[in-house]
Tab-separated table of C-alpha atoms in Angstrom:
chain	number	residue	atom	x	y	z
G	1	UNK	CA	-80.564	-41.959	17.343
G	2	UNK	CA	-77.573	-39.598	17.925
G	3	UNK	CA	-78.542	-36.128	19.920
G	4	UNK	CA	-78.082	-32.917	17.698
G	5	UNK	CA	-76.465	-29.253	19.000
G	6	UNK	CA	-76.557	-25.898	17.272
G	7	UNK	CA	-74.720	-23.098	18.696
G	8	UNK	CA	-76.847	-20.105	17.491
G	9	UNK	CA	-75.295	-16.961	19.731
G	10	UNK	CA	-71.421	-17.216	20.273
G	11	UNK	CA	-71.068	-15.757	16.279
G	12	UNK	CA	-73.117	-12.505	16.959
G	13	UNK	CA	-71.350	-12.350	20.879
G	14	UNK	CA	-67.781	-12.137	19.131
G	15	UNK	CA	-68.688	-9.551	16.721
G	16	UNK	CA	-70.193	-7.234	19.306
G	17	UNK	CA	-67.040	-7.445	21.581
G	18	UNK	CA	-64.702	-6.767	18.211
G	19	UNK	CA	-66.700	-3.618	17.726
G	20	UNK	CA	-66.322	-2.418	21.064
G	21	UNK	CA	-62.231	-3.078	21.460
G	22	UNK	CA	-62.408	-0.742	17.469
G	23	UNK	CA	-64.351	1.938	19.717
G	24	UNK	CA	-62.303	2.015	22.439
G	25	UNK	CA	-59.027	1.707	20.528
G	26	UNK	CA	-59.848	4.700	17.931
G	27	UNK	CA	-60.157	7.375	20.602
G	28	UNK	CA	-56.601	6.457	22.037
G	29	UNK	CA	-54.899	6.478	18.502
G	30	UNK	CA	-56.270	10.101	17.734
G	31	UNK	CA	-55.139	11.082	21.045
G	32	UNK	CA	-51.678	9.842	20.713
G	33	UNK	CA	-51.284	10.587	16.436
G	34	UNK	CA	-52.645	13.621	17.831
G	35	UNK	CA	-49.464	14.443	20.004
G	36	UNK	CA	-47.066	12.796	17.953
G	37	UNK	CA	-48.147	15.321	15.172
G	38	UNK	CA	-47.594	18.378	17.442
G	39	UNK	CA	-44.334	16.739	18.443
G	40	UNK	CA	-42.860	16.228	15.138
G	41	UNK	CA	-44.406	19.089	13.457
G	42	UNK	CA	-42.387	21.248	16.528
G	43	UNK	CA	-39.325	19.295	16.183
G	44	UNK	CA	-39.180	19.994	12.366
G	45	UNK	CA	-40.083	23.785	13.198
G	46	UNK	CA	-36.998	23.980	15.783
G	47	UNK	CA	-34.804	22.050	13.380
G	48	UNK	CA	-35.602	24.227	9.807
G	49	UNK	CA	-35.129	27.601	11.960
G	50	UNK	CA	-31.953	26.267	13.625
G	51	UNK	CA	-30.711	25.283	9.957
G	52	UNK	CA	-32.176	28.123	8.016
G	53	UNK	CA	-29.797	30.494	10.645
G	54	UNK	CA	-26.979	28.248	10.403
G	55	UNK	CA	-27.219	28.627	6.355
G	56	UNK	CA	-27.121	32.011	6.557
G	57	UNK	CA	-24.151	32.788	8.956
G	58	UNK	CA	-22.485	30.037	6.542
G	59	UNK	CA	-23.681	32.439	3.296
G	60	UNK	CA	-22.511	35.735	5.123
G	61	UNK	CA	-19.318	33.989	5.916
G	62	UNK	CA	-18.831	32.832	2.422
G	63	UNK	CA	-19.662	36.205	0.606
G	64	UNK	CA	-17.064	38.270	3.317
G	65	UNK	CA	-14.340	35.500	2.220
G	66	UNK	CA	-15.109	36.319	-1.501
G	67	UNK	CA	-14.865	39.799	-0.834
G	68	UNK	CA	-11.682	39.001	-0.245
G	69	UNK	CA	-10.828	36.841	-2.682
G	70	UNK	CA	-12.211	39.016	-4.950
G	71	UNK	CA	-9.799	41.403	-3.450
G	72	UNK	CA	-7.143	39.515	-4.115
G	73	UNK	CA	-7.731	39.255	-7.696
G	74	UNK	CA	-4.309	40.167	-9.538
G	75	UNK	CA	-2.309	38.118	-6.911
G	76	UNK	CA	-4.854	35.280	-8.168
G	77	UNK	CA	-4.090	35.604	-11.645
G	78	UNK	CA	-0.343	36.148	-11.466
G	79	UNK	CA	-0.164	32.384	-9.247
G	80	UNK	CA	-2.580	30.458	-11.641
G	81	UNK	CA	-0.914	32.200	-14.458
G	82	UNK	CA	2.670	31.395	-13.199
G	83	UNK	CA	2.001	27.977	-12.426
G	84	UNK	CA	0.437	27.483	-15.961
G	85	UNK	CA	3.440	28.383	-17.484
G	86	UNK	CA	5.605	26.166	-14.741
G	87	UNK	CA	3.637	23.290	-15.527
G	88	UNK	CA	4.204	23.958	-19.661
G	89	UNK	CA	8.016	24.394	-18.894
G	90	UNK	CA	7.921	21.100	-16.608
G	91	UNK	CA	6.089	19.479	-19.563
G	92	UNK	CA	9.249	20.783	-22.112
G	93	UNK	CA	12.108	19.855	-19.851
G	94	UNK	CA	10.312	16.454	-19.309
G	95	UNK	CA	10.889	15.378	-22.875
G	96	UNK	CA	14.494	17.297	-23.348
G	97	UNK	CA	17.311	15.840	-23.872
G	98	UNK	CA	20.773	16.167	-22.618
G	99	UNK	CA	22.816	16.305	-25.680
G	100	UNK	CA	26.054	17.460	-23.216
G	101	UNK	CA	26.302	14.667	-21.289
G	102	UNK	CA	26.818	12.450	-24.865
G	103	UNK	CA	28.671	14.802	-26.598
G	104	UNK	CA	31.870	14.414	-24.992
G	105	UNK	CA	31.633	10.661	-25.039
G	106	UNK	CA	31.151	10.754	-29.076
G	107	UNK	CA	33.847	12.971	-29.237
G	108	UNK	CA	36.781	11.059	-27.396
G	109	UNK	CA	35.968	8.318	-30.469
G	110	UNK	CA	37.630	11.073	-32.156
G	111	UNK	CA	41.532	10.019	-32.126
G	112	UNK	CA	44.719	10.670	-34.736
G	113	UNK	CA	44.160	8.054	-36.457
G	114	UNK	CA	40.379	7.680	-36.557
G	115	UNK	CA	38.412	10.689	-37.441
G	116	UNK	CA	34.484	10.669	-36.712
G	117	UNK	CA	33.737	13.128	-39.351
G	118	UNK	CA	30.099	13.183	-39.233
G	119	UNK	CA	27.549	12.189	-36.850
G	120	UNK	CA	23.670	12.342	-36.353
G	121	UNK	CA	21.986	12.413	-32.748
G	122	UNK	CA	18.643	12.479	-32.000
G	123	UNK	CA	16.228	12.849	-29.022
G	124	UNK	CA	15.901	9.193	-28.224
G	125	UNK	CA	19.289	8.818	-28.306
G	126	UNK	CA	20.139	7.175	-31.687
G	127	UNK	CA	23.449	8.087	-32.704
G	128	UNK	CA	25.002	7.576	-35.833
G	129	UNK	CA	28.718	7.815	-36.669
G	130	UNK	CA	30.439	8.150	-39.910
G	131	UNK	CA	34.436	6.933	-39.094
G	132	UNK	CA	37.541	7.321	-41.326
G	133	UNK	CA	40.492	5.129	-40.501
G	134	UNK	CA	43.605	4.816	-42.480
G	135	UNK	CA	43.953	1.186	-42.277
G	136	UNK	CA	41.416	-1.488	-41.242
G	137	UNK	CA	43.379	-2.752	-37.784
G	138	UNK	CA	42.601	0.951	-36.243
G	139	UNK	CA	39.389	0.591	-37.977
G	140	UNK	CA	39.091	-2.625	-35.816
G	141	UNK	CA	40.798	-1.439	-32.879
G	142	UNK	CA	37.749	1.387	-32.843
G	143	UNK	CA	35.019	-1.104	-32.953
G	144	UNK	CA	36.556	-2.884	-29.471
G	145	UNK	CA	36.621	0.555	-27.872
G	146	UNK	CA	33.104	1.040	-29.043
G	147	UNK	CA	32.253	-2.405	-27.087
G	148	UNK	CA	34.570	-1.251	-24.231
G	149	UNK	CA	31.642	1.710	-24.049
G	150	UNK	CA	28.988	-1.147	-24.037
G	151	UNK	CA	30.714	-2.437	-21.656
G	152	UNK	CA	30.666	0.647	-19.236
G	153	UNK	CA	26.711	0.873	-19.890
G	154	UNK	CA	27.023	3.808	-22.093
G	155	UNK	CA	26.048	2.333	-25.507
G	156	UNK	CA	23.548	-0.380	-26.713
G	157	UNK	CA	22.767	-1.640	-29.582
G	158	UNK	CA	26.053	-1.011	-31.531
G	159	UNK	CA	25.671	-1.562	-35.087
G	160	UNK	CA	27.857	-1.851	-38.082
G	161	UNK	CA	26.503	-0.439	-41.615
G	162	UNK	CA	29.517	-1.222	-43.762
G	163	UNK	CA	32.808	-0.914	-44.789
G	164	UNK	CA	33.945	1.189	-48.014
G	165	UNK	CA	37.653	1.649	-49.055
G	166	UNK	CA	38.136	4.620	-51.195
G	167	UNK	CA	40.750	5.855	-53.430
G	168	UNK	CA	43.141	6.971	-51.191
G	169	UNK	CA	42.967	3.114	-49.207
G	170	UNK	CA	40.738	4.978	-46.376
G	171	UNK	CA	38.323	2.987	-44.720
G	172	UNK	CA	35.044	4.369	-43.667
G	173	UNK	CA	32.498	3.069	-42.038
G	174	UNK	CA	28.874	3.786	-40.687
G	175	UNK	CA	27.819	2.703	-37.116
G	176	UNK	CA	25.122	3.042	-34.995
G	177	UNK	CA	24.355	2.709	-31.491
G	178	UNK	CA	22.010	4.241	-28.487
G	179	UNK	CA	23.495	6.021	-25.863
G	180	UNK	CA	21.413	5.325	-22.305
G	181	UNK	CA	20.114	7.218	-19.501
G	182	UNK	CA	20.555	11.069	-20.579
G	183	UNK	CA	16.479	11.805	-21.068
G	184	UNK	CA	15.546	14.230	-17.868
V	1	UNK	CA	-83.120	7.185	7.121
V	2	UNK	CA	-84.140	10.072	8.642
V	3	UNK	CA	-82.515	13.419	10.103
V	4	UNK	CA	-83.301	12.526	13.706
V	5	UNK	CA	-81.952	9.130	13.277
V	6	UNK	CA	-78.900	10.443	12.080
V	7	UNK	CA	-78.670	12.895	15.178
V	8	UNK	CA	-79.326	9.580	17.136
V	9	UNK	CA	-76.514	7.739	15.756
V	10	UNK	CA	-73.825	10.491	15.739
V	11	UNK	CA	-75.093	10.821	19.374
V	12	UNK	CA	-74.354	7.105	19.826
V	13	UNK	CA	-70.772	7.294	18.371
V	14	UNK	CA	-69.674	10.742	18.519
V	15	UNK	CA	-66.666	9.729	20.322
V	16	UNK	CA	-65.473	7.217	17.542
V	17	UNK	CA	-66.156	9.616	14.559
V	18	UNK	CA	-64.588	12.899	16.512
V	19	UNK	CA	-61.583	10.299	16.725
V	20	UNK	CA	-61.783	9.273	13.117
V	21	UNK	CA	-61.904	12.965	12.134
V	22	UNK	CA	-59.002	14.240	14.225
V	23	UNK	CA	-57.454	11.263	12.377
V	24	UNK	CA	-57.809	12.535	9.120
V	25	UNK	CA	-57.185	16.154	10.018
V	26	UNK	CA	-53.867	14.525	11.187
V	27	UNK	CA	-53.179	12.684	8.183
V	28	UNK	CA	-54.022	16.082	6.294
V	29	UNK	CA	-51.833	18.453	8.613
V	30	UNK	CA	-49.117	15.739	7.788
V	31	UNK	CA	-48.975	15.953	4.499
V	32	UNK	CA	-49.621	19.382	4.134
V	33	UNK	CA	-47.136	20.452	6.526
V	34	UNK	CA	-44.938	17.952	8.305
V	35	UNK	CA	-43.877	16.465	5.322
V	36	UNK	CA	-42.845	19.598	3.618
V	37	UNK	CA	-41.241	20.762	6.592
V	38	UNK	CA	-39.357	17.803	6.531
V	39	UNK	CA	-38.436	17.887	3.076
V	40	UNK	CA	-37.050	21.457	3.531
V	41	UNK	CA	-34.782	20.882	6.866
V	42	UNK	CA	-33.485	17.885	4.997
V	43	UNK	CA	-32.610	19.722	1.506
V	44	UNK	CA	-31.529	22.965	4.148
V	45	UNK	CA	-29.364	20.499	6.001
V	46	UNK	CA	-27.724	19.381	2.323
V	47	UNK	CA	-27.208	22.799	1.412
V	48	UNK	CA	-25.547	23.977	4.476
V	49	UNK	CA	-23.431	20.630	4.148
V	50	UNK	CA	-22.211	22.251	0.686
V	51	UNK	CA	-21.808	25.571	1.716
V	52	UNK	CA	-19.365	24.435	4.585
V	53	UNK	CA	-17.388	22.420	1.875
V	54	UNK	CA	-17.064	25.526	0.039
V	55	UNK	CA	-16.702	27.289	2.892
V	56	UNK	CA	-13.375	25.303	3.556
V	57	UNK	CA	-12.172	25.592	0.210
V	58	UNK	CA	-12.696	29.242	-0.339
V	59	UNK	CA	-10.886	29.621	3.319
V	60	UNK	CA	-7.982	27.306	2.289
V	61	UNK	CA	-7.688	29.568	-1.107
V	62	UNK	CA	-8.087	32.800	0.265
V	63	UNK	CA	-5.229	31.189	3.092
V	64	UNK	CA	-3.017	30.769	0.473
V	65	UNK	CA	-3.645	33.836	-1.730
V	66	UNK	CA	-2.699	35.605	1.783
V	67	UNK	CA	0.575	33.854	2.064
V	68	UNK	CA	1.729	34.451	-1.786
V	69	UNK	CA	4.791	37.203	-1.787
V	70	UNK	CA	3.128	38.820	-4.660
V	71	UNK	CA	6.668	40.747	-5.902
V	72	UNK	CA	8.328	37.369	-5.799
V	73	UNK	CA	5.701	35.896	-8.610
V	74	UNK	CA	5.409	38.992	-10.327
V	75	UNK	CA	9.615	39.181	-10.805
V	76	UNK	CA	9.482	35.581	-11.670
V	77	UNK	CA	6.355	35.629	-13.774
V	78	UNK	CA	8.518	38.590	-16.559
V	79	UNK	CA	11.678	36.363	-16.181
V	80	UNK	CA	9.524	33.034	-17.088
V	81	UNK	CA	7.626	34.895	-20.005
V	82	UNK	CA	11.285	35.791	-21.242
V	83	UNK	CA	11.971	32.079	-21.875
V	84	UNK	CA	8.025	31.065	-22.703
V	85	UNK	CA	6.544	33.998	-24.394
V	86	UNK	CA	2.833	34.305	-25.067
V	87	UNK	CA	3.411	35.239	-28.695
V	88	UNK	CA	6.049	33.724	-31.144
V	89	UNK	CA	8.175	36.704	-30.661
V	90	UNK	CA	11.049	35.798	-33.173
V	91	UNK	CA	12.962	39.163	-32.292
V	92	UNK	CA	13.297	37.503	-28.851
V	93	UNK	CA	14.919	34.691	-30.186
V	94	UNK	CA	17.179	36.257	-32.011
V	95	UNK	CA	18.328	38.173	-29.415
V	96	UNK	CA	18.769	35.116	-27.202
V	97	UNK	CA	20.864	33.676	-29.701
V	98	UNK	CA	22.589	36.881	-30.022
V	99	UNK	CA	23.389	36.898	-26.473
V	100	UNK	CA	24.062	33.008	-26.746
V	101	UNK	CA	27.130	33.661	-29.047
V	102	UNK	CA	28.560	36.567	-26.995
V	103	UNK	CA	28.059	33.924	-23.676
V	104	UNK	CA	29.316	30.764	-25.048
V	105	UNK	CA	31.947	31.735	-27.778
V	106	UNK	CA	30.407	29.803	-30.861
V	107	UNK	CA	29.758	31.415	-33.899
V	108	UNK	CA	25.929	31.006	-35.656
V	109	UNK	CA	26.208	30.448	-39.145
V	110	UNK	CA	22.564	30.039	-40.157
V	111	UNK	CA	19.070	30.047	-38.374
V	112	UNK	CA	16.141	29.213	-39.999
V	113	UNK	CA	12.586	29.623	-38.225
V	114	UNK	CA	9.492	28.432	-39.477
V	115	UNK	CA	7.068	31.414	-38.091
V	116	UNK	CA	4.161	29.877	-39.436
V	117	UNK	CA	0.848	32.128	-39.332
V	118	UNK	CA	2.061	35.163	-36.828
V	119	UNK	CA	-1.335	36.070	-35.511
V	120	UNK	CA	-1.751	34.309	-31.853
V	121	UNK	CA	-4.728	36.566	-30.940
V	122	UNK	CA	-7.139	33.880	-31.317
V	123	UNK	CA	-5.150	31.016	-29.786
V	124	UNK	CA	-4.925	33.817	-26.517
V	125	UNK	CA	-8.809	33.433	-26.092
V	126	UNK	CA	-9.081	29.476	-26.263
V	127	UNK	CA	-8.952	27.890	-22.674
V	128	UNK	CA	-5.218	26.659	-22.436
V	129	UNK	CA	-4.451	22.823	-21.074
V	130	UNK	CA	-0.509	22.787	-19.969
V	131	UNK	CA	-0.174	20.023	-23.066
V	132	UNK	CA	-1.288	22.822	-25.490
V	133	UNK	CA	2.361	24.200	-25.895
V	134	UNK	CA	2.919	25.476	-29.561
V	135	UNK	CA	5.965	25.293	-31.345
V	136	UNK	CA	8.337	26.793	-33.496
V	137	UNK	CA	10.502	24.496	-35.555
V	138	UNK	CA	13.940	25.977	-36.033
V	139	UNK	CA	17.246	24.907	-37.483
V	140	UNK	CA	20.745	26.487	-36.369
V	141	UNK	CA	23.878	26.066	-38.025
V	142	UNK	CA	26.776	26.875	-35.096
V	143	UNK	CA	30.654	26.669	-35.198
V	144	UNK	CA	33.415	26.284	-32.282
V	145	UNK	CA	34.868	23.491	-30.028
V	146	UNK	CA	33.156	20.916	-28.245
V	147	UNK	CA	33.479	22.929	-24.959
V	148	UNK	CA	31.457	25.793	-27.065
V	149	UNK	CA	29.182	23.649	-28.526
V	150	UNK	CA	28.196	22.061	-25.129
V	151	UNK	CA	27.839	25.577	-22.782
V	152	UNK	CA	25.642	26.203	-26.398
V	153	UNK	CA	23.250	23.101	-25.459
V	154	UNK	CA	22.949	23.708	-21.953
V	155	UNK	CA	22.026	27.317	-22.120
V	156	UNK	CA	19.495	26.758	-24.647
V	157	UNK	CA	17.350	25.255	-21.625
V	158	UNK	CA	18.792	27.307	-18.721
V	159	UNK	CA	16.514	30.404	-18.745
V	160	UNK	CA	18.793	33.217	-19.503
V	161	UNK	CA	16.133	33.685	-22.689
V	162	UNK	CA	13.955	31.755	-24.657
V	163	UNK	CA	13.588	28.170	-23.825
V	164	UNK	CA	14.946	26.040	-26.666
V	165	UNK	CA	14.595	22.656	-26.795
V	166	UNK	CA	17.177	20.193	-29.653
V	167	UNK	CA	15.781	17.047	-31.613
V	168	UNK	CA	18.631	16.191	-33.557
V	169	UNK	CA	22.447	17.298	-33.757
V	170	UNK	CA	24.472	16.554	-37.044
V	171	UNK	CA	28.377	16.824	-35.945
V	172	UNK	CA	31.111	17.739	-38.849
V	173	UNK	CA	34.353	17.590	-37.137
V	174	UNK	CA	36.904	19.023	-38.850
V	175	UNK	CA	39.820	19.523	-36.851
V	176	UNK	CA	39.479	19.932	-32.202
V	177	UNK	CA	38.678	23.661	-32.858
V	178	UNK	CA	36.470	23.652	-35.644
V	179	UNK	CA	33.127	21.141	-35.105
V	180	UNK	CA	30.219	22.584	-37.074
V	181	UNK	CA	26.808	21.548	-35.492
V	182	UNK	CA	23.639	21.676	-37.583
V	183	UNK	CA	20.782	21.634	-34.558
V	184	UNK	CA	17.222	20.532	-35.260
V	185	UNK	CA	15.077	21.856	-32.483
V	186	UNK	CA	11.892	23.687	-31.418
V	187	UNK	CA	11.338	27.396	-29.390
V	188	UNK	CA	7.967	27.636	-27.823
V	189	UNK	CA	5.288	30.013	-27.044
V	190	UNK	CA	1.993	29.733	-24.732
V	191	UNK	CA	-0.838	32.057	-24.767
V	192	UNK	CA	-1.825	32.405	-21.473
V	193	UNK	CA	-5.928	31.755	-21.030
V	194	UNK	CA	-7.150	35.444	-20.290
V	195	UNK	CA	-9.808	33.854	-17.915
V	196	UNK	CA	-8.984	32.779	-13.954
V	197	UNK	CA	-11.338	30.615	-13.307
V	198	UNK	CA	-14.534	31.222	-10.898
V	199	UNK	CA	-14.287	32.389	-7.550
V	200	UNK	CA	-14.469	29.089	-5.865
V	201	UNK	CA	-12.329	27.197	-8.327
V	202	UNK	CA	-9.880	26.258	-6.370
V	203	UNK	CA	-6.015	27.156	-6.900
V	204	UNK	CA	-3.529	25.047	-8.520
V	205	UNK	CA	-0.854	23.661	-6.925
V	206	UNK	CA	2.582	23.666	-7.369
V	207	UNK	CA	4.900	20.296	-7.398
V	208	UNK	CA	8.356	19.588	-6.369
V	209	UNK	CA	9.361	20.030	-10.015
V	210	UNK	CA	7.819	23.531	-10.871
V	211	UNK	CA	8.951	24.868	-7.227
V	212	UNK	CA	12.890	23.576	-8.628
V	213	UNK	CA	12.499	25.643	-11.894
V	214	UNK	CA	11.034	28.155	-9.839
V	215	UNK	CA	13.800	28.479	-7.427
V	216	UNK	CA	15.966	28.354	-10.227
V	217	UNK	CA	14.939	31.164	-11.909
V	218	UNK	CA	14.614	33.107	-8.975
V	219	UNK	CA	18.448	33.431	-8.961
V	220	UNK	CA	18.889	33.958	-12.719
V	221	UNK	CA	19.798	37.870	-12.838
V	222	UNK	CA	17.899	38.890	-15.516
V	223	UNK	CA	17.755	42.686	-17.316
V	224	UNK	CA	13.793	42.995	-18.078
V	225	UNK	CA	12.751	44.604	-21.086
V	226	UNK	CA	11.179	47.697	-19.910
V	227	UNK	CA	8.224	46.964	-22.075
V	228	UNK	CA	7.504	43.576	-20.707
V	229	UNK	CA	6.811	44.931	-16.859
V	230	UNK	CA	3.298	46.002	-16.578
V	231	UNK	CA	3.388	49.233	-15.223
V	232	UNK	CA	5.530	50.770	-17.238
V	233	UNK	CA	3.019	50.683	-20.321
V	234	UNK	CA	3.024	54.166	-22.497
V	235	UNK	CA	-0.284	56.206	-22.076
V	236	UNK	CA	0.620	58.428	-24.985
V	237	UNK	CA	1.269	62.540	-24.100
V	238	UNK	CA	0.232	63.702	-21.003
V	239	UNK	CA	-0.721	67.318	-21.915
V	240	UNK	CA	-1.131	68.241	-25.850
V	241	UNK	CA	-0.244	71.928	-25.456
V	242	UNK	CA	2.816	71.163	-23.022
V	243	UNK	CA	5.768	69.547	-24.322
């Protein structure tokens, strides 16, 4: 018959000596949360007074400069007010433009025996032209200086409306074109 | 239990529940006051973060308010109020186009405004963005030679009055000293917001382009109506009895 062993005391041994190391233990953690408090507690007091002055030399600085600002009122408004008005007159100029530069171009079509007796120009540069010509060879010899302008980069998109003899054997005809690069 | 047991066991552990206590007191203390303390150095510390910012902003602004020549804007300011009035001002225009004939030689046949409602009062008040430029269609009828006509476009833009700005040109060329242009084109006016903007708001500043037109104008001679300079603004008779 196999001999039998119960252990009856190392349970109650273990839980005696876990008590003990909780005694011991909660003594030193008071002691040390203890300081650690009054450490961080004077370290917070240091740092808000330290702050709470720098915060106020930064407000007295602040209200002296907007004394002077404040001071400095009309030369305020007469800068922001000026520069309003640039940046509405930068705005206008932006979307101008430059009929002068075109003009003289549209005019030198104008020759003895063609006449460019009306024409229409607008903003984006669409130009139309209303020629007379007394035969249709000058008539043609106006549409190759037309391309010669092409050419040159000056006009795009020429355009031919139609021809129309009239009474007297005039020719007139309507072209358009756009004229490049003159928009500020 | 009774009270003398009780004395018995504090007795026996006094050290362990004087720990425990201070314990609590610290956990108290802590949230009482470290944790407040805490809370208010770091929202301090924000603060003073901001208030440097602004600090540096109101010191940049009040740098360059300091280094404004303030007779330079205020010249400039009348002569740029010439060409973009704050009010539609049509006797303006026509005496820029007056003084347009008399510069450039051509001869106005017709204008033709569209004046629209004349009171800007309310429009003054609203907060003005630089797109919120309002316009007053007008149509011109003018006469000369193309060298006329042209001097005509450019000064229409070149600040010696209003600033006039030309959609469309219809040409009728009659002969090389009579062209008759019929311009399609738009004057403006801006009403100025009356309001600057809060003390910290910081300035606006002033590009390549606007310091151009700027310069520009700065060497335009221009005769200021009397009535436009500020301190020159009738307070009515002095002395009722004295003439």
């Amino acid at each position: 018959m196999p001999k039998k062993t119960i252990n009856l005391l190392i349970q109650k041994h273990e839980q005696k000596n876990l008590l003990g190391k909780i005694f011991r233990f909660v003594p030193i953690v008071s002691v040390c949360s203890l300081i650690l408090f009054l450490l961080f507690y004077g370290s917070s007091v240091v740092l808000l007074k330290t702050n709470i002055k720098e915060y106020n030399t930064l407000q007295d600085a602040i209200e002296q400069i907007e004394a002077k600002i404040a001071g400095k009122k009309n030369t305020e408004g007469l800068y922001v007010s000026t520069i309003t008005i640039l940046a509405v007159i930068e705005k206008i100029l932006g979307e101008k433009y430059h009929y002068s530069d075109i003009l003289p171009e549209i005019y030198s079509l104008n020759t003895y025996n063609t006449i460019v007796s009306d024409s229409t120009i607008d903003k984006n540069g669409q130009v139309t032209l209303s020629v007379t010509a007394t035969s249709i060879d000058i008539l043609d010899e106006f549409i190759e200086k037309l391309k010669e302008k092409e050419i040159s980069n000056k006009f795009s998109q020429i355009n031919a409306q139609g021809i129309v003899r009239d009474k007297n054997g005039e020719f007139t005809m309507t072209v358009t074109f756009v004229t490049k690069g003159v928009k500020s | 239990m009774t009270i003398k047991e009780v004395f018995s066991f504090i007795k026996k552990y006094e050290t362990v529940i004087s720990s425990v206590a201070i314990i609590l007191f610290i956990i108290i203390l802590t949230i009482q006051l470290l944790l407040p303390n805490m809370q208010k150095v770091n929202e301090i510390y924000n603060q003073r973060d901001e208030l440097k910012l602004k600090l540096a902003k109101l010191q940049k602004k009040e740098k360059i308010l300091s280094s404004l020549d303030q007779q330079y804007y205020k010249e400039n300011f009348s002569k740029l109020s010439l060409s973009l009035p704050e009010t539609k001002d049509f006797v303006l225009l026509f005496t820029t186009f007056d003084q347009l004939q008399t510069k450039t030689g051509v001869s106005i046949l017709r204008t033709d405004f569209q004046l629209g409602t004349l009171s800007t009062d309310s429009a003054i008040f609203k907060q003005g963005k630089p797109t919120d430029t309002y316009k007053i269609p007008l149509n011109l009828k003018i006469a000369g030679n193309i060298e006329q006509i042209i001097q005509f476009l450019d000064s229409l833009s070149d600040f010696s009055g209003r600033l006039i700005t030309i959609n469309n040109i219809r040409l009728e060329i009659k002969n090389d000293e009579d062209i008759i242009a019929m311009l399609d084109g738009s004057a403006f006016f801006y009403p100025i917001p009356r309001a600057i903007g809060s003390i910290d708001s910081s300035l606006p500043e002033m590009n390549q382009n606007q310091a151009d037109i700027m310069a520009l104008i700065s060497r335009i001679n221009l005769v200021i109506p009397q009535e436009a300079k500020a301190e020159n603004i009738p307070v009515g008779i002095q002395n009722l009895f004295y003439k």
